[in-house]
PDB file of C-alpha atoms in Angstrom:
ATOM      1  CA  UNK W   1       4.553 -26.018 -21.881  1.00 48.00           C
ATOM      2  CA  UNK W   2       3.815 -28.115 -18.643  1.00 53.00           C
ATOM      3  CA  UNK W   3       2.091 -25.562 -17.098  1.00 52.00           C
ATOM      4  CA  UNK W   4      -0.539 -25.133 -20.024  1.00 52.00           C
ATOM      5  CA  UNK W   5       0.231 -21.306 -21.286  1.00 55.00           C
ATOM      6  CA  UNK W   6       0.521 -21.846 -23.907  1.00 53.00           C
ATOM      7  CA  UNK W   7      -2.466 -24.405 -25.243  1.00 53.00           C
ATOM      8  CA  UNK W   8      -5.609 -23.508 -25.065  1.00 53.00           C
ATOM      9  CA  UNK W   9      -8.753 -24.916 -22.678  1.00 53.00           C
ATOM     10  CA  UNK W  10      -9.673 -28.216 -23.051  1.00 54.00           C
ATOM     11  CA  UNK W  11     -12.841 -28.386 -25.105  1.00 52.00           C
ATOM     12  CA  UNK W  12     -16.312 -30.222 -24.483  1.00 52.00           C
ATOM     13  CA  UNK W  13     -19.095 -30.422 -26.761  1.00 52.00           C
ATOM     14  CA  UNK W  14     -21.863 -29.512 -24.501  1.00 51.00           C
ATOM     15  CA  UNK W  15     -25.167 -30.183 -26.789  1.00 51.00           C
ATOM     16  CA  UNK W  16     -26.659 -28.822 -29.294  1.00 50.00           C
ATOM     17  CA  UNK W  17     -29.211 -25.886 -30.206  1.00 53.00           C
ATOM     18  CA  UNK W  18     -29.722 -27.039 -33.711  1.00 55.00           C
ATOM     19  CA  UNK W  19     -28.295 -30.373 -34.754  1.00 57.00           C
ATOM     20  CA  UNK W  20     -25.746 -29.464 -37.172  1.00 60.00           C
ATOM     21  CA  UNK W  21     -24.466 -26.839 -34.443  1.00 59.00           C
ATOM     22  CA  UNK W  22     -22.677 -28.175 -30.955  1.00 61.00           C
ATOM     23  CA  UNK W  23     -21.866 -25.550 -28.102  1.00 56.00           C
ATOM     24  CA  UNK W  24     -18.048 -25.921 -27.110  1.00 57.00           C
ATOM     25  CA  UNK W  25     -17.807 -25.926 -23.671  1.00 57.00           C
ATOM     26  CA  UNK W  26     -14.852 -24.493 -22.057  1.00 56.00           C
ATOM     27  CA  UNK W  27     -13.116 -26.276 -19.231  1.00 61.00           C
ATOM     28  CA  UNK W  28     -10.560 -23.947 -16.695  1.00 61.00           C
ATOM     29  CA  UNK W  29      -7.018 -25.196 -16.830  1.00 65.00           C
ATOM     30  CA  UNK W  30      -6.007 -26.823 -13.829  1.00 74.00           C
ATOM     31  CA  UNK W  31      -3.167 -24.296 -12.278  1.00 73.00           C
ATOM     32  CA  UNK W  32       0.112 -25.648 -11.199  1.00 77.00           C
ATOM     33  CA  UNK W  33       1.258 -25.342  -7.840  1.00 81.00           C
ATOM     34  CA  UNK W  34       3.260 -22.059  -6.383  1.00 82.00           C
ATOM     35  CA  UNK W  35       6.969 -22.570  -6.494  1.00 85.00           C
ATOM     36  CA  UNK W  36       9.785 -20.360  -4.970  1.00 89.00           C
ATOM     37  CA  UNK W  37      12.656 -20.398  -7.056  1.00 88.00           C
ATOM     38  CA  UNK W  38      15.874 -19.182  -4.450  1.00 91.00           C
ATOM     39  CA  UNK W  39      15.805 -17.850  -1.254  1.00 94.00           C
ATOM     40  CA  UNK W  40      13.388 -14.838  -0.123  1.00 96.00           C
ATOM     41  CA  UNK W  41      14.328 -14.952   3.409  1.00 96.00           C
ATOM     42  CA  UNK W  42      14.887 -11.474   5.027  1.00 97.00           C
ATOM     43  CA  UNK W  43      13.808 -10.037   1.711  1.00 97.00           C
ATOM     44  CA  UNK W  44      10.833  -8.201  -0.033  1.00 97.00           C
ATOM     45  CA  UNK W  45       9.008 -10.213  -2.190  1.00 97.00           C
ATOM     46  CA  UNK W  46       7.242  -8.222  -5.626  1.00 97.00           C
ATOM     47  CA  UNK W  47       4.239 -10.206  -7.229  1.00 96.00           C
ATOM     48  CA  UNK W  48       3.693  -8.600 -10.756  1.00 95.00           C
ATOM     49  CA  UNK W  49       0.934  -9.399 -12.967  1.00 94.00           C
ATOM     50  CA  UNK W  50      -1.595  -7.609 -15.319  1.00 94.00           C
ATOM     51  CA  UNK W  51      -4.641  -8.102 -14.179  1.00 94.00           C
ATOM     52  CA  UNK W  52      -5.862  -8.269 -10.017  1.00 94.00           C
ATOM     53  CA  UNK W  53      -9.389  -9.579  -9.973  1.00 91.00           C
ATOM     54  CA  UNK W  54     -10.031 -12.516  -7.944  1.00 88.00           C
ATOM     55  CA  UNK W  55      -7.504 -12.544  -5.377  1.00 94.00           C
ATOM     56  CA  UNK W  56      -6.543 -16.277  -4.108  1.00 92.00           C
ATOM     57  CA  UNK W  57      -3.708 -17.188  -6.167  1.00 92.00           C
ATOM     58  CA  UNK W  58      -1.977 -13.667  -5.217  1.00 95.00           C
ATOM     59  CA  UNK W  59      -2.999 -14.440  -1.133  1.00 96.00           C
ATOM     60  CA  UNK W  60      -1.451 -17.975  -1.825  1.00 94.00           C
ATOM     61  CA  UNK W  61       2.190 -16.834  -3.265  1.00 95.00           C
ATOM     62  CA  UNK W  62       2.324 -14.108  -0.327  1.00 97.00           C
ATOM     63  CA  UNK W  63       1.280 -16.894   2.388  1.00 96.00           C
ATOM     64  CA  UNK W  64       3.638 -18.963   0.559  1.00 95.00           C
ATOM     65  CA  UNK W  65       6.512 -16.064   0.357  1.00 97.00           C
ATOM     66  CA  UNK W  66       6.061 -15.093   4.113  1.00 97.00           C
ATOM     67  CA  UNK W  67       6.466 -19.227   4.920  1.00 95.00           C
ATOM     68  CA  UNK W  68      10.115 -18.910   3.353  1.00 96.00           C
ATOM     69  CA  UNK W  69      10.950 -15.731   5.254  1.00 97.00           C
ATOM     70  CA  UNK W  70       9.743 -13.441   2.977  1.00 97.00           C
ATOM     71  CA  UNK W  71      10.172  -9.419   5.057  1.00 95.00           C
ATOM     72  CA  UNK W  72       7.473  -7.527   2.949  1.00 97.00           C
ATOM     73  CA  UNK W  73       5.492  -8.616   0.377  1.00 98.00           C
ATOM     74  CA  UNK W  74       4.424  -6.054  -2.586  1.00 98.00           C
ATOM     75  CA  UNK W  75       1.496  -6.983  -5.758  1.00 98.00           C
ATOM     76  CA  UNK W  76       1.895  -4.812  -8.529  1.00 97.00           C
ATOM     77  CA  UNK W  77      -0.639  -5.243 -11.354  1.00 97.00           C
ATOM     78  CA  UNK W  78      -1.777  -2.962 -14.343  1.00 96.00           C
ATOM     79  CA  UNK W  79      -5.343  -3.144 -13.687  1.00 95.00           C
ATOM     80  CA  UNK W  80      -7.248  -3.233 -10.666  1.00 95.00           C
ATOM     81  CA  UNK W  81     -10.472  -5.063 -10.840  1.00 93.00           C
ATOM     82  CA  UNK W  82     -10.500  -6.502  -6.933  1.00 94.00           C
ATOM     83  CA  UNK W  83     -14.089  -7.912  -7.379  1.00 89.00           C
ATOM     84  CA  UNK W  84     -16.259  -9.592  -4.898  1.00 88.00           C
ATOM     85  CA  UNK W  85     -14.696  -9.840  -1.513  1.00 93.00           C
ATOM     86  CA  UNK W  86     -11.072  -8.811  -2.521  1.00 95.00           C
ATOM     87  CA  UNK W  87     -10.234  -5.855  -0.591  1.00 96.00           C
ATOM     88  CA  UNK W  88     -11.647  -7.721   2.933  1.00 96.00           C
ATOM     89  CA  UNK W  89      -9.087 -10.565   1.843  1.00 97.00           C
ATOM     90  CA  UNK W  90      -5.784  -8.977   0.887  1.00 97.00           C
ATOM     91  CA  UNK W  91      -6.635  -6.702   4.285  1.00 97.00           C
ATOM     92  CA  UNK W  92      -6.146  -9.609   5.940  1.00 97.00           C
ATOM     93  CA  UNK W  93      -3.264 -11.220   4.211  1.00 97.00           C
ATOM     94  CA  UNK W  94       0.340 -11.296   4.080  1.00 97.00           C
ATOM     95  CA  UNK W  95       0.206  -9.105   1.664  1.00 98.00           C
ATOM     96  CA  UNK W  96       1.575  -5.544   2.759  1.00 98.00           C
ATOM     97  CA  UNK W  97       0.855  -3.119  -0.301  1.00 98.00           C
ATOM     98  CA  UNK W  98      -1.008  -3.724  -3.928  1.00 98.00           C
ATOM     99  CA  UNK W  99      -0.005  -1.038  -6.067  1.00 98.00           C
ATOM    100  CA  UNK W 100      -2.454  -0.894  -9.146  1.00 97.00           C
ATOM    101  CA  UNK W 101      -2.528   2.073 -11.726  1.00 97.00           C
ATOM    102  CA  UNK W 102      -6.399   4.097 -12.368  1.00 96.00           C
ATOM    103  CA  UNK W 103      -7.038   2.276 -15.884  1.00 95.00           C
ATOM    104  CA  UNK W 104     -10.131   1.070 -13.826  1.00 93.00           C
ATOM    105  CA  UNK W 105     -11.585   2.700 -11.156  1.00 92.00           C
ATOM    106  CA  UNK W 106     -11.501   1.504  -7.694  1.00 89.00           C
ATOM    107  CA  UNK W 107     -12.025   3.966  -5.054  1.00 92.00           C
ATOM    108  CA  UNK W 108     -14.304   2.134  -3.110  1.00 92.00           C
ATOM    109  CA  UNK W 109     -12.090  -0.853  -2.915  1.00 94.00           C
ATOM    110  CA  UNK W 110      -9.371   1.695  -1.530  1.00 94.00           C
ATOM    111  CA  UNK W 111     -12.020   2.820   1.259  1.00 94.00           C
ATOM    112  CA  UNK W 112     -12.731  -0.880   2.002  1.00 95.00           C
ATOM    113  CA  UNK W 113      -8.529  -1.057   2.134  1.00 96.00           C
ATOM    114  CA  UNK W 114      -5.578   1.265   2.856  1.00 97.00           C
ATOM    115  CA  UNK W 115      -3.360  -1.420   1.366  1.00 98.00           C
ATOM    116  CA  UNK W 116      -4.244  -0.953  -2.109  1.00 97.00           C
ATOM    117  CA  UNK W 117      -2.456   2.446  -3.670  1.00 97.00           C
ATOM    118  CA  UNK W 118      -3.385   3.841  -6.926  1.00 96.00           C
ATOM    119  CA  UNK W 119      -0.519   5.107  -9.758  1.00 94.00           C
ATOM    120  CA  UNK W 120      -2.215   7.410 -11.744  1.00 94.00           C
ATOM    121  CA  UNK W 121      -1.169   7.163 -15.185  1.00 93.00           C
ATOM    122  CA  UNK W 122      -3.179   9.397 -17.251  1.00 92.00           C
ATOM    123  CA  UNK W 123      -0.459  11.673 -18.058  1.00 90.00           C
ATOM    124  CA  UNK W 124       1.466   9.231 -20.100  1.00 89.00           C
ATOM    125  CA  UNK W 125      -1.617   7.806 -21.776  1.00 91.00           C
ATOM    126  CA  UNK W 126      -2.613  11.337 -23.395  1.00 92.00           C
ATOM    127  CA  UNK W 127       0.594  11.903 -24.241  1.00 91.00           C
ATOM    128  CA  UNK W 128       1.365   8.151 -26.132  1.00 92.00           C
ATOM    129  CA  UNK W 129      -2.311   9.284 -27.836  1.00 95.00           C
ATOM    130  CA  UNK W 130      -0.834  12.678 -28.772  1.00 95.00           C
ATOM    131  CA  UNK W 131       2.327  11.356 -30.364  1.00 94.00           C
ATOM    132  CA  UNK W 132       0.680   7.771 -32.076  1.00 95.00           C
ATOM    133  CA  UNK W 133      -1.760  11.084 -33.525  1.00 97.00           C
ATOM    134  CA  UNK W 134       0.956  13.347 -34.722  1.00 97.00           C
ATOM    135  CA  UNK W 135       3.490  10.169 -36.202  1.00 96.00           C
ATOM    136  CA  UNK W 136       6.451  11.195 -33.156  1.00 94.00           C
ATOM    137  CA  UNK W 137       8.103   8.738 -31.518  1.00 91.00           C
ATOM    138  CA  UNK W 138       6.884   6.280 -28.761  1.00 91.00           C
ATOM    139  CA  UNK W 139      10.055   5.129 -27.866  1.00 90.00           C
ATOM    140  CA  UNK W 140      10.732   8.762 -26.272  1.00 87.00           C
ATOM    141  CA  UNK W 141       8.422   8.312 -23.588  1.00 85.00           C
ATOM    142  CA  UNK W 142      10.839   4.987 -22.538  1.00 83.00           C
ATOM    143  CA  UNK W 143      13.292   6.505 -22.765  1.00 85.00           C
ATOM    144  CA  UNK W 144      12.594  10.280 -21.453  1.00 81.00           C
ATOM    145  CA  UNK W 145       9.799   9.576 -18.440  1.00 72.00           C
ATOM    146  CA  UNK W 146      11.284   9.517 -15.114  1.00 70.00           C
ATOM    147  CA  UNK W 147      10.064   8.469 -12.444  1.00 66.00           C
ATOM    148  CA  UNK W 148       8.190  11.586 -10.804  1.00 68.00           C
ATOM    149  CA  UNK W 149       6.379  12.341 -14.103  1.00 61.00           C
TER     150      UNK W 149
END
């Protein structure tokens, strides 16, 4: 694709420790610029990802979002890493809520910021564990969980 997702990093040979062996160096894709496909004026705006570590590309979208007319802005993300200086910087962003779930843990991040919430899903882990164990369907607990459990 244009974007690169789908090819891997571009490749260097750095040097070499021994010389039959060459050390591949790894270069970072460049990242394309933010789009915003339609019209978020007036609206709320939900950034969904897996993983929240380093936080500029997620303060960039909401800046971004809030230019078009964007009325709330929400990051949801599996994990919660929010390294380094991350909870200082979505503080003082756009940004109005990052929901993240405990797979990591990140109270003092939450201290550091009241915008970050935590979804504990613990419940739903021991019980996809208990049924993978005992051969029962998985397909009950997308099916059967509401929202409240």
């Amino acid at each position: 694709m244009v974007d690169g997702r789908h090819s891997p990093p571009t490749v260097k040979n750095l040097g070499a420790i021994h010389p039959s062996m060459e050390i591949p160096l790894l270069i970072p894709k460049e990242k394309p610029p933010i789009t915003v496909v339609g019209d978020v004026g007036g609206r709320i705006a939900i950034i969904v990802d897996d993983i929240i570590d380093d936080v500029d590309s997620f303060l960039a979208a909401a800046e971004t979002l809030k230019e078009r007319g964007a009325y709330k802005i929400y990051v949801m993300a599996t994990h919660g890493i929010l390294s380094s200086d991350a909870p200082r910087l979505i503080e003082e962003s756009a940004i109005d809520e990052v929901v993240v779930t405990n797979t990591i843990p990140h109270e003092i991040q939450k201290l550091q910021c009241p915008k970050i919430q935590t979804v504990d899903i613990s419940m739903i882990l021991s019980e996809a564990i208990r049924r993978i164990h005992n051969g029962e369907s998985m397909s009950y607990l997308f099916r059967n969980i509401g929202v409240d459990d």
